[in-house]
Short mmCIF file of N, CA and C in Angstrom, two decimals:
data_model
loop_
_atom_site.label_atom_id
_atom_site.label_comp_id
_atom_site.label_asym_id
_atom_site.label_seq_id
_atom_site.Cartn_x
_atom_site.Cartn_y
_atom_site.Cartn_z
N MET A 843 143.05 68.62 70.49
CA MET A 843 143.02 68.61 71.89
C MET A 843 143.94 67.90 72.28
N PHE A 844 144.71 68.46 73.27
CA PHE A 844 145.99 67.52 73.99
C PHE A 844 146.12 67.92 75.33
N GLY A 845 146.90 67.38 75.99
CA GLY A 845 147.33 67.44 77.35
C GLY A 845 146.26 67.49 78.44
N GLN A 846 146.36 68.42 79.30
CA GLN A 846 145.51 68.59 80.26
C GLN A 846 144.07 68.73 79.77
N PHE A 847 143.97 69.64 78.86
CA PHE A 847 142.66 69.72 78.20
C PHE A 847 141.94 68.47 77.71
N ALA A 848 142.52 67.83 77.38
CA ALA A 848 142.02 66.54 76.70
C ALA A 848 141.68 65.49 77.82
N GLU A 849 142.64 65.32 78.81
CA GLU A 849 142.25 64.71 80.11
C GLU A 849 141.10 65.21 80.86
N ASN A 850 140.82 66.54 80.87
CA ASN A 850 139.88 67.14 81.44
C ASN A 850 138.33 66.66 80.83
N VAL A 851 138.64 66.74 79.44
CA VAL A 851 137.27 66.22 78.69
C VAL A 851 136.92 64.86 78.97
N TYR A 852 137.96 64.22 78.76
CA TYR A 852 137.76 62.42 79.09
C TYR A 852 137.51 62.16 80.69
N ASP A 853 137.89 62.86 81.40
CA ASP A 853 137.30 62.79 82.87
C ASP A 853 135.94 63.14 83.18
N THR A 854 135.62 64.04 82.33
CA THR A 854 134.18 64.90 82.59
C THR A 854 133.15 64.35 81.80
N LEU A 855 133.32 64.09 80.63
CA LEU A 855 132.26 63.91 79.92
C LEU A 855 131.74 62.27 79.67
N THR A 856 130.60 62.04 79.49
CA THR A 856 130.10 60.70 79.22
C THR A 856 129.31 60.43 78.10
N THR A 857 128.89 59.38 77.54
CA THR A 857 128.11 59.23 76.44
C THR A 857 126.83 59.80 76.60
N GLY A 858 126.39 60.61 75.47
CA GLY A 858 124.97 61.03 75.62
C GLY A 858 124.84 62.51 76.19
N MET A 859 126.13 63.11 77.01
CA MET A 859 125.90 64.48 77.56
C MET A 859 125.85 65.41 76.46
N HIS A 860 125.05 66.48 76.79
CA HIS A 860 125.09 67.51 75.52
C HIS A 860 126.14 68.43 76.17
N VAL A 861 126.92 69.15 74.91
CA VAL A 861 127.94 70.00 75.12
C VAL A 861 128.21 71.00 74.04
N ALA A 862 128.59 71.74 74.29
CA ALA A 862 129.02 73.05 73.54
C ALA A 862 130.42 73.01 73.15
N VAL A 863 130.88 73.09 71.87
CA VAL A 863 132.25 73.05 71.68
C VAL A 863 132.47 74.30 70.70
N THR A 864 133.81 75.15 71.14
CA THR A 864 133.96 76.30 70.30
C THR A 864 135.30 75.92 69.74
N GLY A 865 135.64 76.45 68.49
CA GLY A 865 137.03 76.02 67.84
C GLY A 865 136.95 76.35 66.48
N GLU A 866 137.79 75.93 65.62
CA GLU A 866 138.05 76.09 64.51
C GLU A 866 137.66 74.95 63.30
N GLU A 867 137.00 74.96 62.40
CA GLU A 867 136.71 73.98 61.31
C GLU A 867 137.93 73.96 60.63
N VAL A 868 138.62 72.75 60.32
CA VAL A 868 139.86 72.52 59.66
C VAL A 868 139.38 71.52 58.65
N ASP A 869 140.14 71.81 57.50
CA ASP A 869 139.86 70.70 56.21
C ASP A 869 141.03 69.67 56.64
N ASP A 870 140.41 68.33 56.53
CA ASP A 870 141.25 67.22 56.94
C ASP A 870 141.13 66.36 55.81
N SER A 871 141.22 66.73 54.52
CA SER A 871 141.22 65.93 53.50
C SER A 871 142.35 65.39 53.07
N TYR A 872 142.36 64.19 52.43
CA TYR A 872 143.74 63.42 51.84
C TYR A 872 143.26 62.94 50.67
N THR A 873 144.30 62.34 49.95
CA THR A 873 144.06 61.66 48.75
C THR A 873 144.50 60.15 49.11
N LYS A 874 143.90 59.24 48.67
CA LYS A 874 144.08 57.62 48.87
C LYS A 874 144.44 57.20 47.42
N GLU A 875 145.69 56.67 47.59
CA GLU A 875 146.34 56.05 46.30
C GLU A 875 146.05 54.61 46.08
N LEU A 876 145.35 54.38 44.95
CA LEU A 876 144.78 53.14 44.53
C LEU A 876 146.19 52.25 43.99
N ASP A 877 146.12 51.15 44.34
CA ASP A 877 147.17 50.27 43.76
C ASP A 877 146.99 49.68 42.30
N GLU A 878 145.69 49.82 42.07
CA GLU A 878 145.14 49.24 40.99
C GLU A 878 145.33 50.12 39.82
N PRO A 879 146.19 49.55 38.71
CA PRO A 879 146.30 50.15 37.44
C PRO A 879 144.98 50.59 36.59
N GLY A 880 144.89 51.72 36.01
CA GLY A 880 143.79 52.31 35.34
C GLY A 880 142.78 52.86 36.23
N ARG A 881 142.96 52.77 37.47
CA ARG A 881 142.02 53.52 38.43
C ARG A 881 142.55 54.86 39.21
N ASP A 882 141.77 55.74 38.92
CA ASP A 882 142.23 57.16 39.62
C ASP A 882 142.37 56.93 41.04
N ASP A 883 143.09 57.85 41.70
CA ASP A 883 143.19 58.07 43.21
C ASP A 883 142.16 58.63 43.74
N VAL A 884 141.74 58.41 44.88
CA VAL A 884 140.41 58.89 45.44
C VAL A 884 140.69 59.90 46.52
N VAL A 885 139.91 60.92 46.22
CA VAL A 885 139.99 62.26 47.35
C VAL A 885 139.04 61.96 48.40
N ILE A 886 139.63 61.79 49.68
CA ILE A 886 138.82 61.65 50.67
C ILE A 886 138.44 62.86 51.42
N ARG A 887 137.15 63.43 51.54
CA ARG A 887 137.03 64.81 52.06
C ARG A 887 136.70 64.69 53.28
N ARG A 888 137.20 65.60 54.18
CA ARG A 888 136.75 65.51 55.53
C ARG A 888 137.08 66.57 56.35
N THR A 889 136.18 67.19 57.35
CA THR A 889 136.24 68.20 58.19
C THR A 889 136.30 68.04 59.51
N LYS A 890 137.30 68.48 60.43
CA LYS A 890 137.18 68.32 61.73
C LYS A 890 137.24 69.77 62.37
N ILE A 891 136.91 69.56 63.79
CA ILE A 891 136.85 70.82 64.58
C ILE A 891 138.10 70.82 65.49
N GLU A 892 138.93 71.83 65.39
CA GLU A 892 139.83 71.82 66.62
C GLU A 892 139.48 72.62 67.70
N ALA A 893 139.02 71.88 68.59
CA ALA A 893 138.51 72.56 69.96
C ALA A 893 139.25 73.48 70.59
N ARG A 894 138.80 74.63 70.92
CA ARG A 894 139.38 75.56 71.92
C ARG A 894 138.91 75.36 73.26
N ASP A 895 137.66 75.13 73.41
CA ASP A 895 137.01 74.90 74.52
C ASP A 895 135.68 74.01 74.43
N VAL A 896 135.41 73.36 75.61
CA VAL A 896 134.47 72.32 75.57
C VAL A 896 133.45 72.72 76.84
N ALA A 897 132.41 72.82 76.89
CA ALA A 897 131.48 73.27 77.78
C ALA A 897 130.40 72.35 78.02
N VAL A 898 129.79 71.75 79.10
CA VAL A 898 128.61 70.95 79.41
C VAL A 898 127.59 71.85 79.45
N SER A 899 126.40 71.47 78.54
CA SER A 899 124.96 72.14 78.26
C SER A 899 124.55 71.87 79.44
N LEU A 900 123.90 73.26 80.17
CA LEU A 900 122.88 72.84 81.32
C LEU A 900 121.53 73.22 81.01
N ARG A 901 121.24 73.01 79.95
CA ARG A 901 119.92 73.07 79.36
C ARG A 901 118.99 71.88 79.67
N LEU A 902 119.49 70.60 79.86
CA LEU A 902 118.99 69.35 80.22
C LEU A 902 119.64 68.68 81.35
N GLN A 903 120.66 69.29 81.91
CA GLN A 903 121.50 68.29 82.91
C GLN A 903 122.12 69.31 83.81
N LYS A 904 122.68 68.99 84.99
CA LYS A 904 123.42 69.71 85.97
C LYS A 904 124.83 69.22 85.76
N ALA A 905 125.79 70.28 86.33
CA ALA A 905 127.10 70.00 86.34
C ALA A 905 127.79 70.50 87.51
N THR A 906 128.83 69.78 88.09
CA THR A 906 129.59 70.26 89.35
C THR A 906 130.96 70.69 88.73
N VAL A 907 131.35 71.75 89.21
CA VAL A 907 132.86 72.28 88.68
C VAL A 907 133.84 72.08 89.61
N GLU A 908 134.95 71.53 89.25
CA GLU A 908 136.24 71.41 90.01
C GLU A 908 137.04 72.17 89.27
N LYS A 909 137.97 72.94 90.07
CA LYS A 909 139.14 73.88 89.25
C LYS A 909 140.34 72.45 89.53
N VAL A 910 141.17 72.65 88.41
CA VAL A 910 142.07 71.81 88.17
C VAL A 910 143.48 72.72 88.41
N GLN A 911 144.36 72.41 89.25
CA GLN A 911 145.68 73.32 89.41
C GLN A 911 146.67 72.94 88.18
N ARG A 912 146.87 74.20 87.90
CA ARG A 912 147.99 74.05 86.57
C ARG A 912 149.34 74.11 86.81
N SER A 913 150.11 73.41 86.19
CA SER A 913 151.61 73.31 86.42
C SER A 913 152.21 74.89 86.01
N ARG A 914 153.37 75.06 86.69
CA ARG A 914 153.92 76.44 86.21
C ARG A 914 154.32 76.48 84.65
N GLU A 915 154.40 75.21 84.03
CA GLU A 915 154.63 75.28 82.67
C GLU A 915 153.48 75.63 81.99
N GLN A 916 152.37 75.25 82.21
CA GLN A 916 151.07 75.57 81.65
C GLN A 916 150.70 76.87 82.04
N ALA A 917 151.08 77.41 83.10
CA ALA A 917 150.76 78.91 83.32
C ALA A 917 151.76 79.92 82.52
N GLY A 918 152.96 79.41 82.27
CA GLY A 918 153.96 80.33 81.49
C GLY A 918 153.38 80.20 79.98
N ASP A 919 152.74 78.94 79.53
CA ASP A 919 152.18 78.92 77.95
C ASP A 919 151.05 80.07 77.96
N GLN A 920 150.24 80.12 79.02
CA GLN A 920 149.07 81.13 79.15
C GLN A 920 149.73 82.38 78.94
N GLN A 921 150.82 82.81 79.75
CA GLN A 921 151.33 84.33 79.74
C GLN A 921 152.17 84.54 78.27
N SER A 922 152.66 83.37 77.64
CA SER A 922 153.31 83.51 76.33
C SER A 922 152.24 83.83 75.36
N ASN A 923 150.97 83.33 75.43
CA ASN A 923 150.07 83.69 74.68
C ASN A 923 149.15 85.07 74.59
N GLY A 924 150.02 85.77 75.55
CA GLY A 924 149.37 87.28 75.82
C GLY A 924 148.25 87.30 76.97
N ARG A 925 147.89 86.32 77.60
CA ARG A 925 146.99 86.43 78.77
C ARG A 925 147.62 85.95 79.96
N ALA A 926 147.31 86.83 80.89
CA ALA A 926 147.88 86.80 82.20
C ALA A 926 147.40 85.46 82.86
N ALA A 927 148.57 84.85 83.41
CA ALA A 927 148.13 83.59 84.28
C ALA A 927 147.77 83.96 85.71
N THR A 928 146.69 83.36 86.17
CA THR A 928 146.20 83.63 87.47
C THR A 928 146.27 82.39 88.36
N ALA A 929 146.21 82.36 89.55
CA ALA A 929 146.33 81.29 90.55
C ALA A 929 144.91 80.77 90.46
N PRO A 930 144.61 79.32 90.38
CA PRO A 930 143.26 78.86 90.39
C PRO A 930 142.63 79.32 91.82
N GLN A 931 141.13 79.89 91.55
CA GLN A 931 140.34 80.23 92.48
C GLN A 931 139.30 79.28 92.89
N PRO A 932 138.82 79.04 94.06
CA PRO A 932 137.86 78.10 94.43
C PRO A 932 136.47 78.40 93.80
N VAL A 933 135.76 77.46 93.38
CA VAL A 933 134.36 77.70 92.70
C VAL A 933 133.39 77.24 93.58
N GLY A 934 132.49 77.80 93.71
CA GLY A 934 131.19 77.66 94.50
C GLY A 934 131.09 78.17 95.90
#
């Protein structure tokens, strides 16, 4: 999660909020080399989620939505991904 997406999540969420995250599960394992002779390296297994979207759950809380203006560069990135970029529309 990078750029404007990460900033929006940071500015919106607080500790304890219920959220729904969609994305992809990715293997983030690595091998830790030990400097001690006679000891095998240790494989550290971890999995992470690369988020495509984060949404506030409305089951136990309320939310207020504010559209964020996208820069031309971000709009161009959306078009290059095969999706038409549209101007932000007011919510509410």
